[in-house]
Coordinates of C-alpha atoms in Angstrom, one line a residue:
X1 CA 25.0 -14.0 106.7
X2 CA 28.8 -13.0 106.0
X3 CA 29.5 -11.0 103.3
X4 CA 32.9 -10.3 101.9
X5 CA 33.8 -6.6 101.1
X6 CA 34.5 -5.6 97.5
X7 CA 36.8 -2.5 97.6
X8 CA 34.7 0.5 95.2
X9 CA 36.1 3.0 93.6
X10 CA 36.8 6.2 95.8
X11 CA 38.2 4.3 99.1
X12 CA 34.5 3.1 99.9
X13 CA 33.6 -0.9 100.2
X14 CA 30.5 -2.4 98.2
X15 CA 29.4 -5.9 98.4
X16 CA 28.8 -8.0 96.3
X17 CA 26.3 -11.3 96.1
X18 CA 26.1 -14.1 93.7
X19 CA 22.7 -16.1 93.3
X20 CA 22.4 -19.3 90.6
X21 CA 19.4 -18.7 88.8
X22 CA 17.5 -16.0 87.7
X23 CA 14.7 -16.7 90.3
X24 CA 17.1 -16.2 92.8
X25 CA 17.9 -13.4 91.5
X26 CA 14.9 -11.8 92.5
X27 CA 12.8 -14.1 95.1
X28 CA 15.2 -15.9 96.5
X29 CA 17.2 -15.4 99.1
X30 CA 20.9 -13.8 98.6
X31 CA 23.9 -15.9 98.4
X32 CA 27.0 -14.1 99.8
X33 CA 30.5 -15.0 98.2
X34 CA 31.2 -17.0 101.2
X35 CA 27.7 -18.5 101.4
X36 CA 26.9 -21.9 100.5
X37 CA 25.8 -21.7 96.7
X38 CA 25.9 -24.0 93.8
X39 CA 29.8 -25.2 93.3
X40 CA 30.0 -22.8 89.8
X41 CA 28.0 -19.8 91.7
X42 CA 30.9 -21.0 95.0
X43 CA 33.8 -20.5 91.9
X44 CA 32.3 -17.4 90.6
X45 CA 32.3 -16.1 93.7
X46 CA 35.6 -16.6 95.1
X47 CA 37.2 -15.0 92.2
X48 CA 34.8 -12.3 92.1
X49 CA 35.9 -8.8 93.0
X50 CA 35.6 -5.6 91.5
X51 CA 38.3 -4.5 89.4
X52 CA 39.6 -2.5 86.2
X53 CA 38.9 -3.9 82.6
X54 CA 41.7 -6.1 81.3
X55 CA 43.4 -5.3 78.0
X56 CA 42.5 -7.1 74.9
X57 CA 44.8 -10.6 73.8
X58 CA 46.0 -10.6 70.2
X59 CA 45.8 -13.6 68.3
X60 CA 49.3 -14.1 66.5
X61 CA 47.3 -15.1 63.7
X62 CA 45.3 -12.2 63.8
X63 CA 48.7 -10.2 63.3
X64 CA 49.6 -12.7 60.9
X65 CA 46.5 -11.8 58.6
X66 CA 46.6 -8.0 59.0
X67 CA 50.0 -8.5 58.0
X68 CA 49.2 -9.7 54.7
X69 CA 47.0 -7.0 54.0
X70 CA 48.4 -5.6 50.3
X71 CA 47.8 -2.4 49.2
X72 CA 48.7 -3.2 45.7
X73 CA 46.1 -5.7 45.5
X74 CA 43.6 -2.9 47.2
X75 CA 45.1 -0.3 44.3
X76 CA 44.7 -3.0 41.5
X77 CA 41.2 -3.2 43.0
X78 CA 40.3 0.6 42.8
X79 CA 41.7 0.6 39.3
X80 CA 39.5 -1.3 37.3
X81 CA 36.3 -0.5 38.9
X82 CA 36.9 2.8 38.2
X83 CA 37.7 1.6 34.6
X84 CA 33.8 0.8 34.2
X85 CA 33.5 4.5 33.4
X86 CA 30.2 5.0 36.0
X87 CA 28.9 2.1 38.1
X88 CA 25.6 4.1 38.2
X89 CA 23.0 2.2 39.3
X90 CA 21.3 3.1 36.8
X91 CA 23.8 2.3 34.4
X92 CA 23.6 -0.4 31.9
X93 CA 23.3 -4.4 32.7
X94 CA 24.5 -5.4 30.0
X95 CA 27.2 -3.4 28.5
X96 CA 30.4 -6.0 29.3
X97 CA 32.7 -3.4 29.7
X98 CA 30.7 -0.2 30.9
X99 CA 28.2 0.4 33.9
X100 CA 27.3 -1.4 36.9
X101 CA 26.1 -4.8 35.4
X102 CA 29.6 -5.0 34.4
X103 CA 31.3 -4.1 37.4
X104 CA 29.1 -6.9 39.1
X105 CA 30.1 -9.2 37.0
X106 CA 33.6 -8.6 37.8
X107 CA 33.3 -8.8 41.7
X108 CA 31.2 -12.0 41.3
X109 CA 34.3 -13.4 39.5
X110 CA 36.5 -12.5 42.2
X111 CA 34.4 -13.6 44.9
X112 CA 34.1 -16.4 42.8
X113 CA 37.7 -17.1 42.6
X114 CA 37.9 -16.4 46.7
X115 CA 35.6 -18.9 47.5
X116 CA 37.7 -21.5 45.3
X117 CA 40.3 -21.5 48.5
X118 CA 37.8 -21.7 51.3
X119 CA 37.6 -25.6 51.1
X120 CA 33.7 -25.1 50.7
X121 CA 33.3 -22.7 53.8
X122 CA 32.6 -19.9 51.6
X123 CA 29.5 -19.0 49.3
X124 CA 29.2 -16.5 46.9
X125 CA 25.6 -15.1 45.5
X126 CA 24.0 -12.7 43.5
X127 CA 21.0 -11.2 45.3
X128 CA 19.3 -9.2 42.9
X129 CA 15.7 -7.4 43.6
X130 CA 13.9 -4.9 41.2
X131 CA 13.6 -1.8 43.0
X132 CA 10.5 0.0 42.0
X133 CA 9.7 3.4 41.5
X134 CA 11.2 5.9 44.3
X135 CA 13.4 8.7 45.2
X136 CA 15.9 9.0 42.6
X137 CA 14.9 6.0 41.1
X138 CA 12.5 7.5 37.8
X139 CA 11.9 3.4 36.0
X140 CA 12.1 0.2 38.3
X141 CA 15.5 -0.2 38.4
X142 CA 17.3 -3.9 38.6
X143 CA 19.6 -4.2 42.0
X144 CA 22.4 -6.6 42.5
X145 CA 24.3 -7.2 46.0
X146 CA 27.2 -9.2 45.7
X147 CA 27.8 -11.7 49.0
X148 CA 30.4 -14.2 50.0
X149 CA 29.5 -15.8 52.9
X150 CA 32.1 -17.5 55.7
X151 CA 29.6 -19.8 56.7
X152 CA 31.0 -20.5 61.3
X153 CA 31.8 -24.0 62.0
X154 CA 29.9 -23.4 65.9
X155 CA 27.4 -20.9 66.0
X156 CA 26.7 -20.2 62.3
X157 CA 23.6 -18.7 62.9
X158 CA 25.2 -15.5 64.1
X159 CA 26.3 -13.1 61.6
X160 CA 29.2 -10.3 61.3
X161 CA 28.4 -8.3 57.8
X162 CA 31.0 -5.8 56.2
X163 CA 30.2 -4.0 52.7
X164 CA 31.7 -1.7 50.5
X165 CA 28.7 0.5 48.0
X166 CA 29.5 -1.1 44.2
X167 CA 27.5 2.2 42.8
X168 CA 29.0 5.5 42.1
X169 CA 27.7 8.6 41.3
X170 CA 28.4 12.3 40.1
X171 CA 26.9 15.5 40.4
X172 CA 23.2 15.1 39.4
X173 CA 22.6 11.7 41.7
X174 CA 20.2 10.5 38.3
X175 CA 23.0 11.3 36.0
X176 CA 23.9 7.4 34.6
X177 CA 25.5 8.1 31.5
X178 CA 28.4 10.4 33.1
X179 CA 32.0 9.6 33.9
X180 CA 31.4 8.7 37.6
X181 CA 35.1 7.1 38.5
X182 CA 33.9 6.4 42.0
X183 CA 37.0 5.8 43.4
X184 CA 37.2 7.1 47.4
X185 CA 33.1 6.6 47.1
X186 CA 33.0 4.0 47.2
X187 CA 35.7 1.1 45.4
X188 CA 37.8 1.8 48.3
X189 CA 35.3 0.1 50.3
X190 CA 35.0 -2.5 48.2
X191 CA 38.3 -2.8 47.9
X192 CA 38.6 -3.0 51.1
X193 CA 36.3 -5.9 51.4
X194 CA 37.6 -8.2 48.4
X195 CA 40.9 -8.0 50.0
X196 CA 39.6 -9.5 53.8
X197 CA 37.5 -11.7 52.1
X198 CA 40.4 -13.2 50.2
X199 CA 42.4 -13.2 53.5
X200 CA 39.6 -14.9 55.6
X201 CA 38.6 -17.6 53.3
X202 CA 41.2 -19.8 54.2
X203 CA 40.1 -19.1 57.9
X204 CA 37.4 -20.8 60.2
X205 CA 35.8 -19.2 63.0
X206 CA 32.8 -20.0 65.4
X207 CA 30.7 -17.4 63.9
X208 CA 29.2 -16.4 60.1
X209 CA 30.9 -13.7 58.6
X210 CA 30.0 -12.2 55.2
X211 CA 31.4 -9.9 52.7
X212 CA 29.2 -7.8 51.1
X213 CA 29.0 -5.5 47.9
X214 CA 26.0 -3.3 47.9
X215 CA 24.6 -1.6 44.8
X216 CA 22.0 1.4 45.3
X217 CA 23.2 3.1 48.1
X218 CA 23.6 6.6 46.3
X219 CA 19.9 6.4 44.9
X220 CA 18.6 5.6 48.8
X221 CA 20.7 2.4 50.5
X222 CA 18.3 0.3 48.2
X223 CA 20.7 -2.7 48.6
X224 CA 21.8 -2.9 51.4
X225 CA 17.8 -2.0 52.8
X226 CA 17.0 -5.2 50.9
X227 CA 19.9 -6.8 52.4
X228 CA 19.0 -6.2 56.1
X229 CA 15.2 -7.2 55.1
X230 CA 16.0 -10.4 53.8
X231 CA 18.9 -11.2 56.4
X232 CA 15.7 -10.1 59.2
X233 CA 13.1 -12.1 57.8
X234 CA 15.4 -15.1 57.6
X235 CA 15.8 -14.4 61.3
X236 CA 19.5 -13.7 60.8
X237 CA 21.0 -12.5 64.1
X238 CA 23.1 -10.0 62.6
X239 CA 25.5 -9.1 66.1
X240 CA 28.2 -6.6 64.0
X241 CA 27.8 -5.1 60.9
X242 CA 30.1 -2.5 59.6
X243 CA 29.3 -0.2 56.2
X244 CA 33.3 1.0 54.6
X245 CA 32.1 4.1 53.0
X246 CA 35.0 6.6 51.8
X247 CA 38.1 5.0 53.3
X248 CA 40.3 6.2 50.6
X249 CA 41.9 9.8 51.1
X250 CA 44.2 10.1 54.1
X251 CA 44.9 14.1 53.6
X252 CA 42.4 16.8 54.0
X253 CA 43.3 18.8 50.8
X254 CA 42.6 22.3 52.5
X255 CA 45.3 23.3 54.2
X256 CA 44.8 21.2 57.1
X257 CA 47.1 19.0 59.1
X258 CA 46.9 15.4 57.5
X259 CA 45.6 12.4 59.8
X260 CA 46.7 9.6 57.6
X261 CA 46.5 7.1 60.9
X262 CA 42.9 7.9 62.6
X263 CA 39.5 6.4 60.7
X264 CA 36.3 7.9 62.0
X265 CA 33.4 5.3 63.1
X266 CA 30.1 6.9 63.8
X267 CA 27.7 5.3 66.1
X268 CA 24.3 6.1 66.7
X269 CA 22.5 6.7 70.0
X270 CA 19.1 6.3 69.9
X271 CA 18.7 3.1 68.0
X272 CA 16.8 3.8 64.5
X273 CA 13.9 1.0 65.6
X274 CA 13.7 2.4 68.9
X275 CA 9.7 2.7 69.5
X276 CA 8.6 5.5 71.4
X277 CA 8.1 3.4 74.7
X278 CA 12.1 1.8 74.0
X279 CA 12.9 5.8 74.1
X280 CA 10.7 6.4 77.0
X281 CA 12.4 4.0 79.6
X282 CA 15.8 5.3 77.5
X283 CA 15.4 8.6 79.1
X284 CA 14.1 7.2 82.5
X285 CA 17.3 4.8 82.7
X286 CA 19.8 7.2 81.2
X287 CA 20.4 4.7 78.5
X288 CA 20.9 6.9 75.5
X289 CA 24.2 6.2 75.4
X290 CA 23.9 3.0 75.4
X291 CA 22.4 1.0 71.9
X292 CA 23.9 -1.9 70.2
X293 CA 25.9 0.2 67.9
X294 CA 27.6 2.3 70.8
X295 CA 28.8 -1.2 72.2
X296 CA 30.0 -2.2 68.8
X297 CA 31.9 0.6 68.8
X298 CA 33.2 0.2 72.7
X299 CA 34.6 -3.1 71.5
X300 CA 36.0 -2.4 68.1
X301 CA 37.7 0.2 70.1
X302 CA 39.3 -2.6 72.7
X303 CA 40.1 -5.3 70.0
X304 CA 41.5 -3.0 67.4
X305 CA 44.1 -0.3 68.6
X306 CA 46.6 1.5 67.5
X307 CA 49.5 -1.4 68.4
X308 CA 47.8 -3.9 66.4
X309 CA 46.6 -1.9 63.4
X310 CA 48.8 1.2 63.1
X311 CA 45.3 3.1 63.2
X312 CA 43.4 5.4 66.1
X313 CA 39.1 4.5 66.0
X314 CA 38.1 7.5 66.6
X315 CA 34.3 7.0 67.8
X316 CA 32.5 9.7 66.9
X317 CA 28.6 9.4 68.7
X318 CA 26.5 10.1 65.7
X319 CA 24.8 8.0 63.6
X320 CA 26.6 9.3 60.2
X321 CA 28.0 12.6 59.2
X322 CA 25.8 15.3 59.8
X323 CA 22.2 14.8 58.1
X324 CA 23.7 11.9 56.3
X325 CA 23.8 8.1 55.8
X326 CA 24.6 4.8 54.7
X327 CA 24.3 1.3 54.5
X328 CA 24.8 0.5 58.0
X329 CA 21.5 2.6 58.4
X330 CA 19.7 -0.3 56.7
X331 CA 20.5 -2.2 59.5
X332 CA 20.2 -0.3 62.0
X333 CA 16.7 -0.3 61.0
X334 CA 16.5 -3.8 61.9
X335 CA 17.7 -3.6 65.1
X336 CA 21.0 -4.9 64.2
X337 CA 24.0 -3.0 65.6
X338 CA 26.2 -1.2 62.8
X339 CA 28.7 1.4 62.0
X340 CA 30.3 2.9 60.0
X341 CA 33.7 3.7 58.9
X342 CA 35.5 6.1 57.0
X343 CA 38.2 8.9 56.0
X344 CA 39.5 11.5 58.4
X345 CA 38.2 15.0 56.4
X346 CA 36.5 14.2 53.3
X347 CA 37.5 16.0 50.1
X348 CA 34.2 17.7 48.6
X349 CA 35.9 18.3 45.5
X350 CA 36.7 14.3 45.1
X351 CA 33.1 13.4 46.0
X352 CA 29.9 13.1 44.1
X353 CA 31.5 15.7 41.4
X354 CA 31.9 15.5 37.6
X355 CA 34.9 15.1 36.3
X356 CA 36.0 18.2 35.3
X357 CA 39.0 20.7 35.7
X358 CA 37.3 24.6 36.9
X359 CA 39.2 27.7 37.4
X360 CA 42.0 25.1 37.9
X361 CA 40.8 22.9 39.9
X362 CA 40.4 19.2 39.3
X363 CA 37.2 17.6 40.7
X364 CA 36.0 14.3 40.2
X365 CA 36.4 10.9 42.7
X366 CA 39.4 9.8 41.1
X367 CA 42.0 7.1 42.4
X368 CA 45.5 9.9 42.1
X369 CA 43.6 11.0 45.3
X370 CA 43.1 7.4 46.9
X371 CA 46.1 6.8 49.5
X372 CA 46.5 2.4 49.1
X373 CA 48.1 2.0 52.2
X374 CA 45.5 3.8 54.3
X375 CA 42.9 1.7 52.9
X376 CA 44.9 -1.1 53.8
X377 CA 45.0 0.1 57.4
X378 CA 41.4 0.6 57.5
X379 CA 40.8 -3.0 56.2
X380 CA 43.2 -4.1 59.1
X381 CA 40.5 -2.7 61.6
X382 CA 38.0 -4.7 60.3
X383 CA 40.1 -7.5 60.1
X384 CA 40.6 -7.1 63.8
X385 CA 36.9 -6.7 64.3
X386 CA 35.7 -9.1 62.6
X387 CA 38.3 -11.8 63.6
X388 CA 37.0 -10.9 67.4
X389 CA 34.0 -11.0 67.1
X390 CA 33.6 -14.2 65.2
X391 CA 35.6 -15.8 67.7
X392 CA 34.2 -14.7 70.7
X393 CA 30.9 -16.0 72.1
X394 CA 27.9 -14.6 71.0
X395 CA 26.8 -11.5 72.8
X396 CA 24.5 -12.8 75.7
X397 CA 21.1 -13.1 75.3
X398 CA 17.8 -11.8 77.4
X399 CA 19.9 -9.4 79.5
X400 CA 17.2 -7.7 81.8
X401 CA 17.7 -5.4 85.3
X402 CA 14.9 -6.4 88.0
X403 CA 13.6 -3.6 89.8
X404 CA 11.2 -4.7 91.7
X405 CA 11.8 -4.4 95.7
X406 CA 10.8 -6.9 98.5
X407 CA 7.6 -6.5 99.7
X408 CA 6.4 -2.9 101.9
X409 CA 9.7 -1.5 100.7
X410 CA 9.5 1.3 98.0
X411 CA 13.0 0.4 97.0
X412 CA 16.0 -1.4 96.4
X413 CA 19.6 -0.2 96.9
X414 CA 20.8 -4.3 94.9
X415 CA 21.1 -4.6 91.8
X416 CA 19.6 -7.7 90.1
X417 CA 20.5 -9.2 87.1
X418 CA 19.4 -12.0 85.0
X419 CA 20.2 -13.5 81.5
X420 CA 20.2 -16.3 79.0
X421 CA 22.4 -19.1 79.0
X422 CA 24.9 -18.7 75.8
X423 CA 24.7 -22.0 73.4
X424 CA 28.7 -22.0 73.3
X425 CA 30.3 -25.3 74.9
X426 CA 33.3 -23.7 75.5
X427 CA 31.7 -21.1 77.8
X428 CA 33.8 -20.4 80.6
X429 CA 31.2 -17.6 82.5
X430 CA 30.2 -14.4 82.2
X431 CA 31.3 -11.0 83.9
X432 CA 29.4 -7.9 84.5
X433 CA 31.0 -4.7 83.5
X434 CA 30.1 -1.2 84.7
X435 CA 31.2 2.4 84.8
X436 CA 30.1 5.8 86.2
X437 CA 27.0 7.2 84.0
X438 CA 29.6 10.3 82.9
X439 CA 32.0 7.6 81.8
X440 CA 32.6 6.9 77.9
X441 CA 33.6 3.3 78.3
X442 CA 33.3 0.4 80.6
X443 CA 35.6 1.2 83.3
X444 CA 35.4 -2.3 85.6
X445 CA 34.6 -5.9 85.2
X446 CA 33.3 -8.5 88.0
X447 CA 33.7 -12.2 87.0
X448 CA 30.5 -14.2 87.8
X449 CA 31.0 -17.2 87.0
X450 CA 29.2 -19.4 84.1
X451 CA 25.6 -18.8 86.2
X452 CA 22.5 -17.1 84.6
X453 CA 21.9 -14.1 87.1
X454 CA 23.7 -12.2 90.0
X455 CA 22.4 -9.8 92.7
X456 CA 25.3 -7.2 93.5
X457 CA 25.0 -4.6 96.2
X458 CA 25.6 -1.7 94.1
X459 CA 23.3 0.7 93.8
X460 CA 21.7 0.6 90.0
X461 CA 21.1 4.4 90.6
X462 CA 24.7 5.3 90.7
X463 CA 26.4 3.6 87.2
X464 CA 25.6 2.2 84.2
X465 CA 25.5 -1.8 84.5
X466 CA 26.3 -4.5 81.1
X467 CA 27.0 -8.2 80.7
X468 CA 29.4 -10.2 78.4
X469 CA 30.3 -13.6 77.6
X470 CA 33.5 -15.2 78.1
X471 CA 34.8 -18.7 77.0
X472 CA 37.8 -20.9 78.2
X473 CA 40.4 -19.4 75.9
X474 CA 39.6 -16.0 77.5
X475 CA 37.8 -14.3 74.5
X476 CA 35.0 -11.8 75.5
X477 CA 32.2 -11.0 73.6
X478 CA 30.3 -7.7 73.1
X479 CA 28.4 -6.0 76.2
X480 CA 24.5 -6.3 76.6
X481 CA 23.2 -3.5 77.9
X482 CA 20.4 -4.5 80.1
X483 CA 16.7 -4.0 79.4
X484 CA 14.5 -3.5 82.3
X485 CA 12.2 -6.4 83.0
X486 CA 8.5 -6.3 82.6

């Protein structure tokens, strides 16, 4: 059989080998890249080689859109839900001026009014639960979520989710009839959310996108852990979900240097639904590193950088600040891949405080400490995010590693992969990506073609191996990260 030489990385040569199925991936025999294969596998193959990742493209109307991000609109925002006095969850319902009923009121009406430009695509809802007794919660409590959803005009059963926390708190977290202005913790978030959801309405894209406002997250991430539960038992397949929690206050406050153009993103590692066996063949593959949420992150990375958003991601491999939480922990409980986002060096005196002046010193989450145009710049992240991945393909499907060898051998030095087909029609292939197991980040790509597995003679022992989608106008989606097959 001839094979054709891939040049590796450090001066050596590894081959690589293209079958058309995912049988052949691991009965049949190999396919070189100048063997006789199906004419796609053939095509796959001749353009095959591997090589360094190529940089993102930029929709001009993705710059267009983070453009028109307006940080006056973001401040008028802030302003009057910090005007409800406390948005306390457990706050009044039905005081139209005070409390958290109010303030959900108000961001109905404006979703309301959003929706009113989408030509139909968007729907707004009130999803409201009773929360019963639990921690921090003394009475069952009444629980609203606010979502508008972007319904996709292709592959509408896939899901992109960002929310803001409606709630606010101060210093005792069962404290509802205190000031609690809430204005880093959390209107900039939903700030930040109005303001894309106003921007994308107007927009279509292949995939679902929804803009959420969560209520309960102080008391526990009661909203939002209804949210994922609903959006699971719906079968919702939730692909990106990002929680904009503190995104307000671009200066440290202390004496440090100010970072008013870096956002942190924390990512988890081992996946919150991990069951002990997923954590066992974790550790046996060196897979730690290597969840839903850490690829989230690897992409918002790629498809939202400094040149298009004015803003470092600095990915930060934790699943929250230390010991802490929230709402993209509710679904990362699902299984859904989430982050979250927010501010540089948080303020402690501007965060879950009274308002109060001590020894000269003001504390209290109010908006004189809220920097507009760095929300603004955070929102432009997930504009970019969001816009990507709801115009990519979905991320592929049934991504598994074979390891068993041919028959009296105790091993294999191929690597075999297998997958299921994406449902886009404009699919152009798929590549695999890899990188050395010290690496951060995918380091090189091989274009396989629009097949459904490959066999490659590299050594699954050596690097880290993932798979994603591509379609004709050269978007790529997310990376799988392969599970290993039964």
């Amino acid at each position: 059989m001839e094979n054709n030489e891939v040049p590796a990385r450090k001066g050596t040569t590894r081959r690589v080998f293209l079958s058309a199925s995912a049988a052949g991936a691991v009965a049949a025999p190999l396919v070189s890249l100048a063997g006789t294969a199906s004419a796609a596998t053939t095509s796959a193959a001749a353009a095959a080689g591997r090589k360094p990742l190529a940089r993102h493209h930029f929709d001009n109307d993705l710059r267009a859109l983070i453009r028109q991000i307006d940080p006056d609109r973001i401040h008028a925002t802030i302003l009057r839900l910090t005007q409800f006095g406390t948005r306390h969850t457990a706050s009044s319902q039905t005081d139209p001026n005070r409390g958290i009923g109010a303030a959900v009121n108000w961001v109905t009406e404006q979703m309301q009014a959003i929706a009113a430009t989408s030509n139909g695509n968007m729907t707004v809802q009130q999803q409201t639960f009773t929360q019963p007794v639990s921690s921090n919660i003394p009475v069952p409590t009444t629980i609203t979520n606010v979502i508008a959803t972007l319904k996709g005009t292709a592959s509408p059963e896939r899901f992109y989710v960002m929310t803001g926390h409606l709630d606010s708190r101060c210093t005792n977290v069962e404290d509802f009839t205190s000031d609690a202005p809430g204005a880093d913790d959390d209107a900039s978030g939903v700030a930040a959310v109005l303001e894309l959801a106003r921007l994308f309405a107007t927009k279509q894209f292949p995939g679902t996108i929804i803009f959420a406002a969560v209520d309960g997250e102080e008391q526990g991430l009661y909203g939002s852990t209804f949210m994922a539960q609903q959006m699971a038992a719906a079968g919702a397949d939730v692909q990106g979900m990002f929680s904009n929690d503190i995104i307000g206050a671009s200066h440290s406050f202390d004496g440090m240097k100010p970072d008013p153009f870096s956002v942190r993103m924390f990512l988890e590692g081992i996946p919150t639904a991990a069951t002990a066996n997923d954590i066992a063949t974790m550790q046996s593959v060196g897979g730690e590193n290597d969840g839903k949420s850490r690829q989230l992150g690897r992409y918002v990375a790629d498809v939202a950088p400094f040149e298009l958003t004015g803003m470092n991601v600095r990915l930060i491999w934790r699943r929250d600040r230390y010991l802490r939480g929230s709402d993209h922990v509710s679904f990362q409980g699902q299984g859904y891949a989430a982050a979250r986002f927010t501010e540089p060096r948080e303020n402690f005196d501007h965060e879950h405080q009274n308002v109060q002046v001590q020894n000269g010193v003001q504390f209290g989450d109010l908006i004189q400490y809220v920097d507009f145009d760095y929300v603004a710049r955070v929102a432009g992240i997930n504009a970019a995010a969001l816009w990507a991945l709801a115009s990519s393909p979905s991320t592929p499907k049934n991504v598994l590693i074979h390891t068993t060898p041919p028959p009296t051998l105790a091993g294999t030095n191929l690597t075999m992969l297998s997958w299921g087909a994406n449902p886009e029609s404009n699919l152009a292939g798929y590549e695999v990506v890899s990188r050395e197991t010290t690496s951060p980040d995918w380091t090189d790509v091989i274009p396989v073609g629009n097949v459904t597995s490959v066999t490659l003679n590299i050594s699954k022992d050596n690097v880290q191996f993932g798979l994603r989608a591509v379609d004709q106008n050269g978007n790529r989606s997310p990376v799988a990260f392969p599970q290993v097959a039964a």
